[in-house]
Amino acid sequence: MIPSPLVPVPIPDRIAVLIGACMPERVLRAEIEAECAVREVHRFRGPLCDEDRADREHALAHLARANKVLGAHHPGLVIGARRGH
């Protein structure tokens, strides 16, 4: 049997609050920081000038720091910078 790819399913707000209540605050903060950093990384497209390249690298550094906290809590929480992750 061939496994089907996982389809993201929205989590109701009440359930998300319950899940969040079970996680340490630093992990929740790191998750928010990682999501913001990924959005910032995706803002930059095409050939980048030096300033944009520096801003993108800064966002990637924020993502790496947040992922360090997330990965220490659980490796499955790490957020990738590529689209669709």
mmCIF file of the C-alpha atoms, coordinates in Angstrom:
data_MODEL
# 
_entry.id   MODEL 
# 
loop_
_atom_site.group_PDB 
_atom_site.id 
_atom_site.type_symbol 
_atom_site.label_atom_id 
_atom_site.label_alt_id 
_atom_site.label_comp_id 
_atom_site.label_asym_id 
_atom_site.label_entity_id 
_atom_site.label_seq_id 
_atom_site.pdbx_PDB_ins_code 
_atom_site.Cartn_x 
_atom_site.Cartn_y 
_atom_site.Cartn_z 
_atom_site.occupancy 
_atom_site.B_iso_or_equiv 
_atom_site.pdbx_formal_charge 
_atom_site.auth_seq_id 
_atom_site.auth_comp_id 
_atom_site.auth_asym_id 
_atom_site.auth_atom_id 
_atom_site.pdbx_PDB_model_num 
ATOM 1  C CA . MET A 1 1  ? 0.000   0.000  0.000  1.00 0.00 ? 1  MET A CA 1 
ATOM 2  C CA . ILE A 1 2  ? 1.334   3.425  -0.952 1.00 0.00 ? 2  ILE A CA 1 
ATOM 3  C CA . PRO A 1 3  ? 0.932   5.984  1.831  1.00 0.00 ? 3  PRO A CA 1 
ATOM 4  C CA . SER A 1 4  ? -0.892  9.122  0.803  1.00 0.00 ? 4  SER A CA 1 
ATOM 5  C CA . PRO A 1 5  ? 0.735   12.485 1.531  1.00 0.00 ? 5  PRO A CA 1 
ATOM 6  C CA . LEU A 1 6  ? -0.439  14.244 4.658  1.00 0.00 ? 6  LEU A CA 1 
ATOM 7  C CA . VAL A 1 7  ? -2.931  17.001 4.044  1.00 0.00 ? 7  VAL A CA 1 
ATOM 8  C CA . PRO A 1 8  ? -2.824  19.948 6.464  1.00 0.00 ? 8  PRO A CA 1 
ATOM 9  C CA . VAL A 1 9  ? -6.040  20.184 8.427  1.00 0.00 ? 9  VAL A CA 1 
ATOM 10 C CA . PRO A 1 10 ? -7.014  23.413 10.207 1.00 0.00 ? 10 PRO A CA 1 
ATOM 11 C CA . ILE A 1 11 ? -7.068  23.127 13.988 1.00 0.00 ? 11 ILE A CA 1 
ATOM 12 C CA . PRO A 1 12 ? -9.977  24.810 15.769 1.00 0.00 ? 12 PRO A CA 1 
ATOM 13 C CA . ASP A 1 13 ? -8.928  27.719 17.974 1.00 0.00 ? 13 ASP A CA 1 
ATOM 14 C CA . ARG A 1 14 ? -10.061 25.954 21.160 1.00 0.00 ? 14 ARG A CA 1 
ATOM 15 C CA . ILE A 1 15 ? -7.814  22.988 20.387 1.00 0.00 ? 15 ILE A CA 1 
ATOM 16 C CA . ALA A 1 16 ? -4.876  25.244 19.498 1.00 0.00 ? 16 ALA A CA 1 
ATOM 17 C CA . VAL A 1 17 ? -5.252  26.985 22.868 1.00 0.00 ? 17 VAL A CA 1 
ATOM 18 C CA . LEU A 1 18 ? -5.218  23.634 24.683 1.00 0.00 ? 18 LEU A CA 1 
ATOM 19 C CA . ILE A 1 19 ? -2.115  22.538 22.780 1.00 0.00 ? 19 ILE A CA 1 
ATOM 20 C CA . GLY A 1 20 ? -0.419  25.865 23.481 1.00 0.00 ? 20 GLY A CA 1 
ATOM 21 C CA . ALA A 1 21 ? -1.203  25.588 27.195 1.00 0.00 ? 21 ALA A CA 1 
ATOM 22 C CA . CYS A 1 22 ? 0.823   22.365 27.336 1.00 0.00 ? 22 CYS A CA 1 
ATOM 23 C CA . MET A 1 23 ? 3.935   23.868 25.742 1.00 0.00 ? 23 MET A CA 1 
ATOM 24 C CA . PRO A 1 24 ? 6.583   25.979 27.477 1.00 0.00 ? 24 PRO A CA 1 
ATOM 25 C CA . GLU A 1 25 ? 6.300   29.704 26.794 1.00 0.00 ? 25 GLU A CA 1 
ATOM 26 C CA . ARG A 1 26 ? 9.769   29.880 25.205 1.00 0.00 ? 26 ARG A CA 1 
ATOM 27 C CA . VAL A 1 27 ? 8.714   27.242 22.652 1.00 0.00 ? 27 VAL A CA 1 
ATOM 28 C CA . LEU A 1 28 ? 5.520   29.128 21.786 1.00 0.00 ? 28 LEU A CA 1 
ATOM 29 C CA . ARG A 1 29 ? 7.514   32.349 21.415 1.00 0.00 ? 29 ARG A CA 1 
ATOM 30 C CA . ALA A 1 30 ? 10.055  30.567 19.190 1.00 0.00 ? 30 ALA A CA 1 
ATOM 31 C CA . GLU A 1 31 ? 7.259   29.200 16.996 1.00 0.00 ? 31 GLU A CA 1 
ATOM 32 C CA . ILE A 1 32 ? 5.866   32.692 16.448 1.00 0.00 ? 32 ILE A CA 1 
ATOM 33 C CA . GLU A 1 33 ? 9.346   34.080 15.730 1.00 0.00 ? 33 GLU A CA 1 
ATOM 34 C CA . ALA A 1 34 ? 10.034  31.284 13.245 1.00 0.00 ? 34 ALA A CA 1 
ATOM 35 C CA . GLU A 1 35 ? 6.770   31.860 11.379 1.00 0.00 ? 35 GLU A CA 1 
ATOM 36 C CA . CYS A 1 36 ? 7.497   35.606 11.159 1.00 0.00 ? 36 CYS A CA 1 
ATOM 37 C CA . ALA A 1 37 ? 11.039  34.928 9.949  1.00 0.00 ? 37 ALA A CA 1 
ATOM 38 C CA . VAL A 1 38 ? 9.796   32.571 7.224  1.00 0.00 ? 38 VAL A CA 1 
ATOM 39 C CA . ARG A 1 39 ? 7.344   35.227 5.982  1.00 0.00 ? 39 ARG A CA 1 
ATOM 40 C CA . GLU A 1 40 ? 10.178  37.768 5.966  1.00 0.00 ? 40 GLU A CA 1 
ATOM 41 C CA . VAL A 1 41 ? 12.461  35.410 3.997  1.00 0.00 ? 41 VAL A CA 1 
ATOM 42 C CA . HIS A 1 42 ? 9.734   34.835 1.402  1.00 0.00 ? 42 HIS A CA 1 
ATOM 43 C CA . ARG A 1 43 ? 9.336   38.595 0.826  1.00 0.00 ? 43 ARG A CA 1 
ATOM 44 C CA . PHE A 1 44 ? 12.607  38.656 -1.111 1.00 0.00 ? 44 PHE A CA 1 
ATOM 45 C CA . ARG A 1 45 ? 12.597  37.398 -4.713 1.00 0.00 ? 45 ARG A CA 1 
ATOM 46 C CA . GLY A 1 46 ? 14.773  37.551 -7.764 1.00 0.00 ? 46 GLY A CA 1 
ATOM 47 C CA . PRO A 1 47 ? 18.153  39.186 -7.930 1.00 0.00 ? 47 PRO A CA 1 
ATOM 48 C CA . LEU A 1 48 ? 18.774  40.882 -4.615 1.00 0.00 ? 48 LEU A CA 1 
ATOM 49 C CA . CYS A 1 49 ? 20.713  44.044 -4.009 1.00 0.00 ? 49 CYS A CA 1 
ATOM 50 C CA . ASP A 1 50 ? 23.243  44.012 -1.170 1.00 0.00 ? 50 ASP A CA 1 
ATOM 51 C CA . GLU A 1 51 ? 20.793  45.567 1.291  1.00 0.00 ? 51 GLU A CA 1 
ATOM 52 C CA . ASP A 1 52 ? 18.030  43.054 0.498  1.00 0.00 ? 52 ASP A CA 1 
ATOM 53 C CA . ARG A 1 53 ? 20.516  40.190 0.704  1.00 0.00 ? 53 ARG A CA 1 
ATOM 54 C CA . ALA A 1 54 ? 21.579  41.393 4.167  1.00 0.00 ? 54 ALA A CA 1 
ATOM 55 C CA . ASP A 1 55 ? 17.940  41.662 5.285  1.00 0.00 ? 55 ASP A CA 1 
ATOM 56 C CA . ARG A 1 56 ? 17.228  38.144 4.020  1.00 0.00 ? 56 ARG A CA 1 
ATOM 57 C CA . GLU A 1 57 ? 20.279  36.781 5.845  1.00 0.00 ? 57 GLU A CA 1 
ATOM 58 C CA . HIS A 1 58 ? 19.110  38.556 9.005  1.00 0.00 ? 58 HIS A CA 1 
ATOM 59 C CA . ALA A 1 59 ? 15.683  36.881 8.704  1.00 0.00 ? 59 ALA A CA 1 
ATOM 60 C CA . LEU A 1 60 ? 17.369  33.510 8.131  1.00 0.00 ? 60 LEU A CA 1 
ATOM 61 C CA . ALA A 1 61 ? 19.425  34.050 11.290 1.00 0.00 ? 61 ALA A CA 1 
ATOM 62 C CA . HIS A 1 62 ? 16.216  34.729 13.265 1.00 0.00 ? 62 HIS A CA 1 
ATOM 63 C CA . LEU A 1 63 ? 14.737  31.547 11.814 1.00 0.00 ? 63 LEU A CA 1 
ATOM 64 C CA . ALA A 1 64 ? 17.825  29.537 12.783 1.00 0.00 ? 64 ALA A CA 1 
ATOM 65 C CA . ARG A 1 65 ? 17.713  30.822 16.385 1.00 0.00 ? 65 ARG A CA 1 
ATOM 66 C CA . ALA A 1 66 ? 13.999  30.040 16.707 1.00 0.00 ? 66 ALA A CA 1 
ATOM 67 C CA . ASN A 1 67 ? 14.493  26.596 15.153 1.00 0.00 ? 67 ASN A CA 1 
ATOM 68 C CA . LYS A 1 68 ? 17.230  25.854 17.668 1.00 0.00 ? 68 LYS A CA 1 
ATOM 69 C CA . VAL A 1 69 ? 14.692  26.278 20.487 1.00 0.00 ? 69 VAL A CA 1 
ATOM 70 C CA . LEU A 1 70 ? 11.978  24.382 18.603 1.00 0.00 ? 70 LEU A CA 1 
ATOM 71 C CA . GLY A 1 71 ? 14.306  21.519 17.694 1.00 0.00 ? 71 GLY A CA 1 
ATOM 72 C CA . ALA A 1 72 ? 15.525  21.192 21.282 1.00 0.00 ? 72 ALA A CA 1 
ATOM 73 C CA . HIS A 1 73 ? 11.907  20.799 22.432 1.00 0.00 ? 73 HIS A CA 1 
ATOM 74 C CA . HIS A 1 74 ? 10.912  18.421 19.621 1.00 0.00 ? 74 HIS A CA 1 
ATOM 75 C CA . PRO A 1 75 ? 12.660  17.894 16.246 1.00 0.00 ? 75 PRO A CA 1 
ATOM 76 C CA . GLY A 1 76 ? 9.300   17.784 14.453 1.00 0.00 ? 76 GLY A CA 1 
ATOM 77 C CA . LEU A 1 77 ? 8.614   21.435 15.303 1.00 0.00 ? 77 LEU A CA 1 
ATOM 78 C CA . VAL A 1 78 ? 11.446  22.821 13.169 1.00 0.00 ? 78 VAL A CA 1 
ATOM 79 C CA . ILE A 1 79 ? 10.153  25.149 10.436 1.00 0.00 ? 79 ILE A CA 1 
ATOM 80 C CA . GLY A 1 80 ? 11.819  25.195 7.013  1.00 0.00 ? 80 GLY A CA 1 
ATOM 81 C CA . ALA A 1 81 ? 12.452  28.354 5.010  1.00 0.00 ? 81 ALA A CA 1 
ATOM 82 C CA . ARG A 1 82 ? 11.336  26.781 1.724  1.00 0.00 ? 82 ARG A CA 1 
ATOM 83 C CA . ARG A 1 83 ? 7.838   27.347 0.400  1.00 0.00 ? 83 ARG A CA 1 
ATOM 84 C CA . GLY A 1 84 ? 5.306   24.762 1.468  1.00 0.00 ? 84 GLY A CA 1 
ATOM 85 C CA . HIS A 1 85 ? 7.082   23.920 4.740  1.00 0.00 ? 85 HIS A CA 1 
# 
